[in-house]
Amino acid sequence: MSMLIKLTLITTFVLGFILPYSYYFAGKKTRGRFKKSLTVNVLSVFSGIVIATILAYNPDLYVLGSELIETPGVADTANYGLATGLGYIAAALVTGLSCIGGGVAVASAASAALGAISEDSSIFGRSLIFVGLAEGIALYGLIISFMILGQL
C-alpha cells in the first residue's frame, strides 16, 4: 500500500471513529448528540473508503520512474485504472442500494400482506405477487451490476 492510501485510511479512522465518539461521550448523552456523531461517523468512513479505493486504482501509484512495480497476484497493472476502479464501485453501489431498497419494499409489502391475509385469507395469492414484485427490485440491481462487471 502506498503512503497516500495509508494516510487516507488513518485520517478516515480518526475522523470517522475517534472524533465523533469523543464528541458524544464528552458531553451530555442526548439523542441529538448521538445523531450528529453517527452522521459524522457514517459520512466520513464512507467517503474515506471511497477516496482510498479511488487512490488504490490510480495507475500512477504503480509507476516508479519508467518501470512498473510488480504487485503480487496481478500480472499486468497497466490495464487497471481509475475507470476500472470506479466501475467496481458502481457495481457494488448498484447491488447494495437495490438490495436495501428491495428490503424496505419487501418489509412494507409483507407486513401489509400479513395484515390483509389475517382479515381475508382469499387474497393470499394477490398479496404474494406484490411481495414478489418488491423483491424483484433487488434482482434488477443484481442484473445491472453483472452488466457493469461484464464491461470491465
JSON list of C-alpha atoms in Angstrom, two decimals:
[
{"chain": "A", "resi": 1, "resn": "MET", "atom": "CA", "xyz": [0.00, 0.00, 0.00]},
{"chain": "A", "resi": 2, "resn": "SER", "atom": "CA", "xyz": [1.28, 3.43, -0.79]},
{"chain": "A", "resi": 3, "resn": "MET", "atom": "CA", "xyz": [1.82, 6.09, 1.81]},
{"chain": "A", "resi": 4, "resn": "LEU", "atom": "CA", "xyz": [-1.05, 8.22, 0.44]},
{"chain": "A", "resi": 5, "resn": "ILE", "atom": "CA", "xyz": [-3.55, 5.39, 0.91]},
{"chain": "A", "resi": 6, "resn": "LYS", "atom": "CA", "xyz": [-2.26, 4.72, 4.43]},
{"chain": "A", "resi": 7, "resn": "LEU", "atom": "CA", "xyz": [-2.65, 8.38, 5.36]},
{"chain": "A", "resi": 8, "resn": "THR", "atom": "CA", "xyz": [-6.17, 8.43, 3.90]},
{"chain": "A", "resi": 9, "resn": "LEU", "atom": "CA", "xyz": [-7.19, 5.38, 5.92]},
{"chain": "A", "resi": 10, "resn": "ILE", "atom": "CA", "xyz": [-5.66, 6.79, 9.13]},
{"chain": "A", "resi": 11, "resn": "THR", "atom": "CA", "xyz": [-7.46, 10.09, 8.56]},
{"chain": "A", "resi": 12, "resn": "THR", "atom": "CA", "xyz": [-10.68, 8.14, 7.94]},
{"chain": "A", "resi": 13, "resn": "PHE", "atom": "CA", "xyz": [-10.20, 6.29, 11.21]},
{"chain": "A", "resi": 14, "resn": "VAL", "atom": "CA", "xyz": [-9.59, 9.48, 13.19]},
{"chain": "A", "resi": 15, "resn": "LEU", "atom": "CA", "xyz": [-12.41, 11.48, 11.56]},
{"chain": "A", "resi": 16, "resn": "GLY", "atom": "CA", "xyz": [-14.80, 8.55, 11.48]},
{"chain": "A", "resi": 17, "resn": "PHE", "atom": "CA", "xyz": [-14.40, 6.97, 14.87]},
{"chain": "A", "resi": 18, "resn": "ILE", "atom": "CA", "xyz": [-12.32, 8.92, 17.35]},
{"chain": "A", "resi": 19, "resn": "LEU", "atom": "CA", "xyz": [-13.76, 12.43, 16.88]},
{"chain": "A", "resi": 20, "resn": "PRO", "atom": "CA", "xyz": [-17.49, 11.56, 16.75]},
{"chain": "A", "resi": 21, "resn": "TYR", "atom": "CA", "xyz": [-17.37, 9.22, 19.72]},
{"chain": "A", "resi": 22, "resn": "SER", "atom": "CA", "xyz": [-15.24, 11.58, 21.80]},
{"chain": "A", "resi": 23, "resn": "TYR", "atom": "CA", "xyz": [-17.78, 14.34, 20.99]},
{"chain": "A", "resi": 24, "resn": "TYR", "atom": "CA", "xyz": [-20.62, 12.08, 22.06]},
{"chain": "A", "resi": 25, "resn": "PHE", "atom": "CA", "xyz": [-19.04, 10.83, 25.29]},
{"chain": "A", "resi": 26, "resn": "ALA", "atom": "CA", "xyz": [-17.58, 14.24, 26.29]},
{"chain": "A", "resi": 27, "resn": "GLY", "atom": "CA", "xyz": [-20.91, 15.94, 26.96]},
{"chain": "A", "resi": 28, "resn": "LYS", "atom": "CA", "xyz": [-24.42, 15.08, 28.00]},
{"chain": "A", "resi": 29, "resn": "LYS", "atom": "CA", "xyz": [-25.57, 11.96, 26.15]},
{"chain": "A", "resi": 30, "resn": "THR", "atom": "CA", "xyz": [-28.66, 13.13, 24.30]},
{"chain": "A", "resi": 31, "resn": "ARG", "atom": "CA", "xyz": [-30.38, 11.92, 21.17]},
{"chain": "A", "resi": 32, "resn": "GLY", "atom": "CA", "xyz": [-29.19, 14.99, 19.22]},
{"chain": "A", "resi": 33, "resn": "ARG", "atom": "CA", "xyz": [-25.55, 14.35, 20.08]},
{"chain": "A", "resi": 34, "resn": "PHE", "atom": "CA", "xyz": [-25.92, 10.72, 19.13]},
{"chain": "A", "resi": 35, "resn": "LYS", "atom": "CA", "xyz": [-27.45, 11.59, 15.76]},
{"chain": "A", "resi": 36, "resn": "LYS", "atom": "CA", "xyz": [-24.72, 14.12, 15.00]},
{"chain": "A", "resi": 37, "resn": "SER", "atom": "CA", "xyz": [-21.92, 11.74, 15.93]},
{"chain": "A", "resi": 38, "resn": "LEU", "atom": "CA", "xyz": [-23.49, 8.87, 13.99]},
{"chain": "A", "resi": 39, "resn": "THR", "atom": "CA", "xyz": [-23.93, 11.07, 10.91]},
{"chain": "A", "resi": 40, "resn": "VAL", "atom": "CA", "xyz": [-20.31, 12.25, 11.04]},
{"chain": "A", "resi": 41, "resn": "ASN", "atom": "CA", "xyz": [-19.19, 8.64, 11.55]},
{"chain": "A", "resi": 42, "resn": "VAL", "atom": "CA", "xyz": [-21.09, 7.25, 8.57]},
{"chain": "A", "resi": 43, "resn": "LEU", "atom": "CA", "xyz": [-20.24, 10.07, 6.17]},
{"chain": "A", "resi": 44, "resn": "SER", "atom": "CA", "xyz": [-16.55, 10.24, 7.00]},
{"chain": "A", "resi": 45, "resn": "VAL", "atom": "CA", "xyz": [-15.99, 6.48, 6.92]},
{"chain": "A", "resi": 46, "resn": "PHE", "atom": "CA", "xyz": [-17.87, 6.07, 3.64]},
{"chain": "A", "resi": 47, "resn": "SER", "atom": "CA", "xyz": [-16.10, 8.99, 1.96]},
{"chain": "A", "resi": 48, "resn": "GLY", "atom": "CA", "xyz": [-12.69, 7.92, 3.25]},
{"chain": "A", "resi": 49, "resn": "ILE", "atom": "CA", "xyz": [-13.11, 4.38, 1.97]},
{"chain": "A", "resi": 50, "resn": "VAL", "atom": "CA", "xyz": [-14.26, 5.68, -1.43]},
{"chain": "A", "resi": 51, "resn": "ILE", "atom": "CA", "xyz": [-11.27, 8.03, -1.66]},
{"chain": "A", "resi": 52, "resn": "ALA", "atom": "CA", "xyz": [-8.85, 5.25, -0.64]},
{"chain": "A", "resi": 53, "resn": "THR", "atom": "CA", "xyz": [-10.41, 2.93, -3.23]},
{"chain": "A", "resi": 54, "resn": "ILE", "atom": "CA", "xyz": [-10.06, 5.53, -5.98]},
{"chain": "A", "resi": 55, "resn": "LEU", "atom": "CA", "xyz": [-6.44, 6.10, -4.98]},
{"chain": "A", "resi": 56, "resn": "ALA", "atom": "CA", "xyz": [-5.80, 2.35, -5.00]},
{"chain": "A", "resi": 57, "resn": "TYR", "atom": "CA", "xyz": [-6.93, 2.04, -8.62]},
{"chain": "A", "resi": 58, "resn": "ASN", "atom": "CA", "xyz": [-4.89, 5.01, -9.81]},
{"chain": "A", "resi": 59, "resn": "PRO", "atom": "CA", "xyz": [-2.27, 3.66, -12.24]},
{"chain": "A", "resi": 60, "resn": "ASP", "atom": "CA", "xyz": [0.19, 6.44, -11.35]},
{"chain": "A", "resi": 61, "resn": "LEU", "atom": "CA", "xyz": [0.70, 4.89, -7.94]},
{"chain": "A", "resi": 62, "resn": "TYR", "atom": "CA", "xyz": [2.19, 1.77, -9.52]},
{"chain": "A", "resi": 63, "resn": "VAL", "atom": "CA", "xyz": [4.66, 3.57, -11.78]},
{"chain": "A", "resi": 64, "resn": "LEU", "atom": "CA", "xyz": [8.12, 4.25, -10.41]},
{"chain": "A", "resi": 65, "resn": "GLY", "atom": "CA", "xyz": [10.13, 6.12, -12.99]},
{"chain": "A", "resi": 66, "resn": "SER", "atom": "CA", "xyz": [9.58, 4.24, -16.23]},
{"chain": "A", "resi": 67, "resn": "GLU", "atom": "CA", "xyz": [9.25, 0.76, -14.74]},
{"chain": "A", "resi": 68, "resn": "LEU", "atom": "CA", "xyz": [6.13, -0.87, -13.34]},
{"chain": "A", "resi": 69, "resn": "ILE", "atom": "CA", "xyz": [6.27, -2.15, -9.79]},
{"chain": "A", "resi": 70, "resn": "GLU", "atom": "CA", "xyz": [5.27, -5.79, -9.65]},
{"chain": "A", "resi": 71, "resn": "THR", "atom": "CA", "xyz": [2.27, -6.37, -7.43]},
{"chain": "A", "resi": 72, "resn": "PRO", "atom": "CA", "xyz": [1.61, -9.89, -6.18]},
{"chain": "A", "resi": 73, "resn": "GLY", "atom": "CA", "xyz": [-1.27, -11.63, -7.88]},
{"chain": "A", "resi": 74, "resn": "VAL", "atom": "CA", "xyz": [-1.62, -9.06, -10.66]},
{"chain": "A", "resi": 75, "resn": "ALA", "atom": "CA", "xyz": [0.02, -9.86, -13.96]},
{"chain": "A", "resi": 76, "resn": "ASP", "atom": "CA", "xyz": [-0.45, -6.52, -15.73]},
{"chain": "A", "resi": 77, "resn": "THR", "atom": "CA", "xyz": [-1.13, -3.39, -13.70]},
{"chain": "A", "resi": 78, "resn": "ALA", "atom": "CA", "xyz": [-1.28, -1.15, -16.77]},
{"chain": "A", "resi": 79, "resn": "ASN", "atom": "CA", "xyz": [-4.81, -2.38, -17.55]},
{"chain": "A", "resi": 80, "resn": "TYR", "atom": "CA", "xyz": [-6.15, -1.20, -14.20]},
{"chain": "A", "resi": 81, "resn": "GLY", "atom": "CA", "xyz": [-7.01, 2.45, -13.98]},
{"chain": "A", "resi": 82, "resn": "LEU", "atom": "CA", "xyz": [-9.42, 4.89, -12.48]},
{"chain": "A", "resi": 83, "resn": "ALA", "atom": "CA", "xyz": [-12.24, 3.82, -14.79]},
{"chain": "A", "resi": 84, "resn": "THR", "atom": "CA", "xyz": [-11.91, 0.21, -13.69]},
{"chain": "A", "resi": 85, "resn": "GLY", "atom": "CA", "xyz": [-11.96, 1.17, -10.03]},
{"chain": "A", "resi": 86, "resn": "LEU", "atom": "CA", "xyz": [-15.00, 3.38, -10.49]},
{"chain": "A", "resi": 87, "resn": "GLY", "atom": "CA", "xyz": [-16.69, 0.55, -12.41]},
{"chain": "A", "resi": 88, "resn": "TYR", "atom": "CA", "xyz": [-16.24, -1.79, -9.47]},
{"chain": "A", "resi": 89, "resn": "ILE", "atom": "CA", "xyz": [-17.54, 0.89, -7.10]},
{"chain": "A", "resi": 90, "resn": "ALA", "atom": "CA", "xyz": [-20.57, 1.40, -9.38]},
{"chain": "A", "resi": 91, "resn": "ALA", "atom": "CA", "xyz": [-21.31, -2.32, -9.44]},
{"chain": "A", "resi": 92, "resn": "ALA", "atom": "CA", "xyz": [-21.09, -2.50, -5.65]},
{"chain": "A", "resi": 93, "resn": "LEU", "atom": "CA", "xyz": [-23.33, 0.53, -5.20]},
{"chain": "A", "resi": 94, "resn": "VAL", "atom": "CA", "xyz": [-25.93, -0.80, -7.63]},
{"chain": "A", "resi": 95, "resn": "THR", "atom": "CA", "xyz": [-26.09, -4.13, -5.84]},
{"chain": "A", "resi": 96, "resn": "GLY", "atom": "CA", "xyz": [-26.08, -2.69, -2.34]},
{"chain": "A", "resi": 97, "resn": "LEU", "atom": "CA", "xyz": [-28.59, 0.10, -2.88]},
{"chain": "A", "resi": 98, "resn": "SER", "atom": "CA", "xyz": [-31.01, -2.05, -4.85]},
{"chain": "A", "resi": 99, "resn": "CYS", "atom": "CA", "xyz": [-30.92, -4.70, -2.12]},
{"chain": "A", "resi": 100, "resn": "ILE", "atom": "CA", "xyz": [-31.57, -2.08, 0.54]},
{"chain": "A", "resi": 101, "resn": "GLY", "atom": "CA", "xyz": [-34.47, -0.68, -1.50]},
{"chain": "A", "resi": 102, "resn": "GLY", "atom": "CA", "xyz": [-35.82, -4.16, -2.12]},
{"chain": "A", "resi": 103, "resn": "GLY", "atom": "CA", "xyz": [-35.58, -4.97, 1.59]},
{"chain": "A", "resi": 104, "resn": "VAL", "atom": "CA", "xyz": [-37.51, -1.84, 2.53]},
{"chain": "A", "resi": 105, "resn": "ALA", "atom": "CA", "xyz": [-40.16, -2.61, -0.10]},
{"chain": "A", "resi": 106, "resn": "VAL", "atom": "CA", "xyz": [-40.49, -6.26, 0.96]},
{"chain": "A", "resi": 107, "resn": "ALA", "atom": "CA", "xyz": [-40.79, -5.24, 4.62]},
{"chain": "A", "resi": 108, "resn": "SER", "atom": "CA", "xyz": [-43.64, -2.85, 3.83]},
{"chain": "A", "resi": 109, "resn": "ALA", "atom": "CA", "xyz": [-45.41, -5.14, 1.39]},
{"chain": "A", "resi": 110, "resn": "ALA", "atom": "CA", "xyz": [-45.07, -8.26, 3.54]},
{"chain": "A", "resi": 111, "resn": "SER", "atom": "CA", "xyz": [-46.37, -6.62, 6.70]},
{"chain": "A", "resi": 112, "resn": "ALA", "atom": "CA", "xyz": [-49.33, -5.17, 4.81]},
{"chain": "A", "resi": 113, "resn": "ALA", "atom": "CA", "xyz": [-49.94, -8.55, 3.17]},
{"chain": "A", "resi": 114, "resn": "LEU", "atom": "CA", "xyz": [-49.92, -10.35, 6.52]},
{"chain": "A", "resi": 115, "resn": "GLY", "atom": "CA", "xyz": [-52.42, -7.86, 7.89]},
{"chain": "A", "resi": 116, "resn": "ALA", "atom": "CA", "xyz": [-54.66, -8.29, 4.86]},
{"chain": "A", "resi": 117, "resn": "ILE", "atom": "CA", "xyz": [-54.42, -12.09, 4.93]},
{"chain": "A", "resi": 118, "resn": "SER", "atom": "CA", "xyz": [-55.42, -12.14, 8.59]},
{"chain": "A", "resi": 119, "resn": "GLU", "atom": "CA", "xyz": [-58.59, -10.27, 7.63]},
{"chain": "A", "resi": 120, "resn": "ASP", "atom": "CA", "xyz": [-59.41, -12.26, 4.48]},
{"chain": "A", "resi": 121, "resn": "SER", "atom": "CA", "xyz": [-57.45, -15.40, 3.59]},
{"chain": "A", "resi": 122, "resn": "SER", "atom": "CA", "xyz": [-58.70, -15.47, -0.02]},
{"chain": "A", "resi": 123, "resn": "ILE", "atom": "CA", "xyz": [-56.28, -12.66, -1.06]},
{"chain": "A", "resi": 124, "resn": "PHE", "atom": "CA", "xyz": [-53.13, -14.65, -0.29]},
{"chain": "A", "resi": 125, "resn": "GLY", "atom": "CA", "xyz": [-52.21, -15.06, -3.97]},
{"chain": "A", "resi": 126, "resn": "ARG", "atom": "CA", "xyz": [-52.58, -11.37, -4.83]},
{"chain": "A", "resi": 127, "resn": "SER", "atom": "CA", "xyz": [-50.59, -10.26, -1.80]},
{"chain": "A", "resi": 128, "resn": "LEU", "atom": "CA", "xyz": [-47.82, -12.74, -2.63]},
{"chain": "A", "resi": 129, "resn": "ILE", "atom": "CA", "xyz": [-47.50, -11.13, -6.07]},
{"chain": "A", "resi": 130, "resn": "PHE", "atom": "CA", "xyz": [-46.88, -7.71, -4.51]},
{"chain": "A", "resi": 131, "resn": "VAL", "atom": "CA", "xyz": [-44.20, -9.12, -2.22]},
{"chain": "A", "resi": 132, "resn": "GLY", "atom": "CA", "xyz": [-42.55, -10.80, -5.22]},
{"chain": "A", "resi": 133, "resn": "LEU", "atom": "CA", "xyz": [-42.62, -7.55, -7.21]},
{"chain": "A", "resi": 134, "resn": "ALA", "atom": "CA", "xyz": [-40.87, -5.76, -4.38]},
{"chain": "A", "resi": 135, "resn": "GLU", "atom": "CA", "xyz": [-38.24, -8.49, -4.26]},
{"chain": "A", "resi": 136, "resn": "GLY", "atom": "CA", "xyz": [-37.64, -8.05, -7.99]},
{"chain": "A", "resi": 137, "resn": "ILE", "atom": "CA", "xyz": [-36.03, -4.66, -7.33]},
{"chain": "A", "resi": 138, "resn": "ALA", "atom": "CA", "xyz": [-33.01, -6.40, -5.80]},
{"chain": "A", "resi": 139, "resn": "LEU", "atom": "CA", "xyz": [-32.79, -8.80, -8.73]},
{"chain": "A", "resi": 140, "resn": "TYR", "atom": "CA", "xyz": [-32.84, -5.93, -11.22]},
{"chain": "A", "resi": 141, "resn": "GLY", "atom": "CA", "xyz": [-29.94, -4.29, -9.39]},
{"chain": "A", "resi": 142, "resn": "LEU", "atom": "CA", "xyz": [-28.00, -7.55, -9.43]},
{"chain": "A", "resi": 143, "resn": "ILE", "atom": "CA", "xyz": [-28.54, -7.90, -13.18]},
{"chain": "A", "resi": 144, "resn": "ILE", "atom": "CA", "xyz": [-27.33, -4.33, -13.76]},
{"chain": "A", "resi": 145, "resn": "SER", "atom": "CA", "xyz": [-24.22, -4.97, -11.66]},
{"chain": "A", "resi": 146, "resn": "PHE", "atom": "CA", "xyz": [-23.45, -8.08, -13.75]},
{"chain": "A", "resi": 147, "resn": "MET", "atom": "CA", "xyz": [-23.83, -5.94, -16.87]},
{"chain": "A", "resi": 148, "resn": "ILE", "atom": "CA", "xyz": [-21.40, -3.37, -15.45]},
{"chain": "A", "resi": 149, "resn": "LEU", "atom": "CA", "xyz": [-18.89, -6.07, -14.48]},
{"chain": "A", "resi": 150, "resn": "GLY", "atom": "CA", "xyz": [-19.19, -7.58, -17.95]},
{"chain": "A", "resi": 151, "resn": "GLN", "atom": "CA", "xyz": [-17.98, -4.31, -19.48]},
{"chain": "A", "resi": 152, "resn": "LEU", "atom": "CA", "xyz": [-14.85, -4.08, -17.27]}
]
